[in-house]
Tab-separated table of N, CA and C in Angstrom:
chain	number	residue	atom	x	y	z
A	1	UNK	N	7.616	-10.310	-19.727
A	1	UNK	CA	7.753	-8.555	-19.680
A	1	UNK	C	7.524	-8.355	-18.675
A	2	UNK	N	8.373	-6.724	-18.154
A	2	UNK	CA	7.636	-6.521	-16.977
A	2	UNK	C	7.236	-5.200	-16.757
A	3	UNK	N	6.020	-5.550	-15.220
A	3	UNK	CA	4.795	-4.866	-15.595
A	3	UNK	C	5.810	-3.387	-15.247
A	4	UNK	N	4.322	-1.940	-15.215
A	4	UNK	CA	4.325	-1.086	-15.487
A	4	UNK	C	5.450	-0.228	-14.556
A	5	UNK	N	6.501	0.666	-14.749
A	5	UNK	CA	7.082	1.111	-13.507
A	5	UNK	C	5.548	1.371	-12.104
A	6	UNK	N	4.722	1.531	-12.416
A	6	UNK	CA	3.664	2.200	-11.246
A	6	UNK	C	3.526	1.076	-10.259
A	7	UNK	N	3.347	0.096	-10.882
A	7	UNK	CA	2.769	-1.059	-10.286
A	7	UNK	C	3.843	-2.155	-9.852
A	8	UNK	N	5.189	-1.354	-9.921
A	8	UNK	CA	6.240	-2.761	-9.354
A	8	UNK	C	6.268	-3.118	-8.114
A	9	UNK	N	6.406	-3.801	-7.791
A	9	UNK	CA	6.598	-4.023	-5.678
A	9	UNK	C	8.007	-3.463	-4.828
A	10	UNK	N	8.058	-2.465	-3.829
A	10	UNK	CA	8.716	-2.471	-3.107
A	10	UNK	C	8.965	-3.358	-1.929
A	11	UNK	N	10.314	-3.471	-1.955
A	11	UNK	CA	9.673	-4.795	-0.291
A	11	UNK	C	9.913	-3.145	0.625
A	12	UNK	N	8.840	-4.445	1.207
A	12	UNK	CA	8.385	-3.136	2.689
A	12	UNK	C	9.358	-3.462	4.474
A	13	UNK	N	9.202	-2.856	5.500
A	13	UNK	CA	9.893	-2.364	6.216
A	13	UNK	C	9.661	-3.726	6.840
A	14	UNK	N	8.464	-3.334	6.805
A	14	UNK	CA	7.613	-4.047	8.258
A	14	UNK	C	7.276	-5.659	7.890
A	15	UNK	N	7.362	-6.757	8.636
A	15	UNK	CA	6.792	-8.037	8.369
A	15	UNK	C	5.630	-8.395	8.556
A	16	UNK	N	4.654	-9.612	7.947
A	16	UNK	CA	3.823	-9.988	8.512
A	16	UNK	C	3.287	-9.822	9.659
A	17	UNK	N	1.942	-9.539	10.228
A	17	UNK	CA	2.026	-9.999	11.747
A	17	UNK	C	1.329	-11.276	11.673
A	18	UNK	N	0.845	-11.852	10.644
A	18	UNK	CA	0.636	-13.211	10.399
A	18	UNK	C	1.245	-14.374	10.809
A	19	UNK	N	2.369	-14.122	10.084
A	19	UNK	CA	3.736	-15.382	10.024
A	19	UNK	C	4.868	-14.863	10.086
A	20	UNK	N	4.527	-13.046	10.072
A	20	UNK	CA	6.303	-12.808	10.700
A	20	UNK	C	7.232	-13.143	8.884
A	21	UNK	N	6.690	-13.769	7.801
A	21	UNK	CA	7.255	-12.794	6.565
A	21	UNK	C	7.818	-11.970	6.480
A	22	UNK	N	8.934	-11.998	5.054
A	22	UNK	CA	8.613	-10.298	4.862
A	22	UNK	C	7.300	-9.669	3.929
A	23	UNK	N	6.973	-8.637	4.087
A	23	UNK	CA	5.686	-8.311	3.406
A	23	UNK	C	6.418	-7.421	1.806
A	24	UNK	N	5.506	-7.143	1.203
A	24	UNK	CA	6.087	-6.196	-0.074
A	24	UNK	C	5.141	-5.140	-0.271
A	25	UNK	N	5.078	-3.413	-0.698
A	25	UNK	CA	4.871	-2.737	-0.728
A	25	UNK	C	3.639	-3.115	-2.352
A	26	UNK	N	2.274	-2.633	-2.732
A	26	UNK	CA	2.058	-2.959	-4.258
A	26	UNK	C	1.203	-1.190	-4.390
A	27	UNK	N	0.983	-0.874	-5.078
A	27	UNK	CA	-0.140	0.485	-5.180
A	27	UNK	C	-1.646	-0.300	-5.168
A	28	UNK	N	-2.126	-0.046	-4.564
A	28	UNK	CA	-3.408	-0.107	-4.415
A	28	UNK	C	-4.566	0.390	-5.744
A	29	UNK	N	-4.871	-0.563	-6.396
A	29	UNK	CA	-5.587	-0.250	-7.843
A	29	UNK	C	-6.398	0.401	-7.737
A	30	UNK	N	-7.098	0.025	-6.644
A	30	UNK	CA	-8.834	1.002	-6.128
A	30	UNK	C	-8.739	1.938	-5.446
A	31	UNK	N	-7.593	2.898	-5.476
A	31	UNK	CA	-7.429	4.301	-4.509
A	31	UNK	C	-7.562	5.540	-5.540
A	32	UNK	N	-8.571	5.954	-4.467
A	32	UNK	CA	-9.436	7.164	-5.796
A	32	UNK	C	-11.031	6.859	-5.364
A	33	UNK	N	-11.185	5.294	-5.518
A	33	UNK	CA	-12.456	4.775	-5.822
A	33	UNK	C	-13.574	4.256	-4.767
A	34	UNK	N	-14.659	5.090	-4.096
A	34	UNK	CA	-15.451	4.911	-3.833
A	34	UNK	C	-14.751	5.105	-2.269
A	35	UNK	N	-14.567	4.209	-1.437
A	35	UNK	CA	-14.169	4.834	0.144
A	35	UNK	C	-12.726	3.649	0.514
A	36	UNK	N	-11.925	3.671	-0.524
A	36	UNK	CA	-10.150	3.655	-0.608
A	36	UNK	C	-9.862	4.211	-0.561
A	37	UNK	N	-8.983	4.662	0.678
A	37	UNK	CA	-8.333	6.249	0.654
A	37	UNK	C	-6.593	5.682	1.211
A	38	UNK	N	-6.482	4.288	0.703
A	38	UNK	CA	-4.882	4.108	1.510
A	38	UNK	C	-4.217	3.780	-0.229
A	39	UNK	N	-3.332	3.803	-0.130
A	39	UNK	CA	-2.507	3.881	-1.944
A	39	UNK	C	-1.835	2.592	-2.376
A	40	UNK	N	-1.189	2.916	-0.330
A	40	UNK	CA	0.155	1.319	-0.904
A	40	UNK	C	-0.841	0.333	0.204
A	41	UNK	N	-0.565	-0.994	-0.260
A	41	UNK	CA	-0.876	-1.883	0.403
A	41	UNK	C	0.233	-2.615	0.844
A	42	UNK	N	0.039	-3.758	2.135
A	42	UNK	CA	0.606	-4.315	2.281
A	42	UNK	C	1.125	-5.658	2.349
A	43	UNK	N	1.455	-6.461	1.237
A	43	UNK	CA	1.682	-7.980	0.882
A	43	UNK	C	2.097	-9.253	1.119
A	44	UNK	N	1.634	-10.107	1.762
A	44	UNK	CA	2.349	-10.803	2.521
A	44	UNK	C	3.518	-11.592	1.171
A	45	UNK	N	5.171	-11.893	1.849
A	45	UNK	CA	4.679	-13.275	0.788
A	45	UNK	C	4.581	-14.006	0.550
A	46	UNK	N	4.478	-14.768	1.788
A	46	UNK	CA	4.481	-16.217	1.914
A	46	UNK	C	2.837	-16.279	2.613
A	47	UNK	N	1.912	-15.862	2.692
A	47	UNK	CA	1.134	-16.505	3.216
A	47	UNK	C	-0.194	-14.977	2.633
A	48	UNK	N	-1.118	-15.435	3.034
A	48	UNK	CA	-2.576	-14.442	2.303
A	48	UNK	C	-2.834	-13.014	3.280
A	49	UNK	N	-2.624	-12.692	3.852
A	49	UNK	CA	-2.479	-11.716	4.941
A	49	UNK	C	-1.909	-10.081	3.576
A	50	UNK	N	-2.657	-9.189	3.721
A	50	UNK	CA	-3.242	-7.813	3.400
A	50	UNK	C	-3.127	-6.790	4.418
A	51	UNK	N	-2.752	-6.437	4.329
A	51	UNK	CA	-2.860	-4.660	5.263
A	51	UNK	C	-2.242	-3.703	4.146
A	52	UNK	N	-2.875	-2.454	4.936
A	52	UNK	CA	-2.838	-1.031	4.312
A	52	UNK	C	-1.510	-0.550	5.187
A	53	UNK	N	-1.019	0.471	4.006
A	53	UNK	CA	0.220	1.152	4.488
A	53	UNK	C	-0.519	2.136	5.527
A	54	UNK	N	0.647	2.719	6.189
A	54	UNK	CA	-0.745	3.928	6.871
A	54	UNK	C	-0.304	5.321	5.313
A	55	UNK	N	-1.375	5.808	6.085
A	55	UNK	CA	-1.233	7.302	5.134
A	55	UNK	C	-0.809	8.304	5.855
A	56	UNK	N	0.090	9.235	5.666
A	56	UNK	CA	1.167	10.456	6.300
A	56	UNK	C	-0.457	11.362	6.031
A	57	UNK	N	-0.249	12.041	7.247
A	57	UNK	CA	-2.141	13.059	7.234
A	57	UNK	C	-1.285	14.067	6.984
A	58	UNK	N	-2.706	14.825	6.115
A	58	UNK	CA	-2.576	15.750	5.013
A	58	UNK	C	-2.496	16.954	5.008
A	59	UNK	N	-1.757	17.984	5.099
A	59	UNK	CA	-1.452	19.330	5.441
A	59	UNK	C	-3.281	19.889	4.625
A	60	UNK	N	-3.779	20.383	5.424
A	60	UNK	CA	-4.115	21.471	4.497
A	60	UNK	C	-3.626	22.558	4.370
A	61	UNK	N	-3.663	23.341	3.333
A	61	UNK	CA	-3.670	24.476	2.542
A	61	UNK	C	-4.948	25.681	2.707
A	62	UNK	N	-4.813	26.125	3.057
A	62	UNK	CA	-5.545	27.451	2.044
A	62	UNK	C	-5.650	28.301	3.464
A	63	UNK	N	-6.142	29.580	3.054
A	63	UNK	CA	-6.559	31.075	3.942
A	63	UNK	C	-8.290	30.706	4.305
A	64	UNK	N	-8.070	31.519	5.382
A	64	UNK	CA	-9.159	31.693	5.451
A	64	UNK	C	-10.518	32.430	4.986
């Protein structure tokens, strides 16, 4: 059975800083709770390293 589409991993552009292997992107299941502000995690395909995908800056909208 395939995972739901919102949880599928996508290949990441950056190599793992610990071992140099490929990383994949995964949605952070804790995003939006407590202090979790990173929507996407980077997970190494070879070693246990996990990091955060940089979050683009928010563009504030609104008047004065």
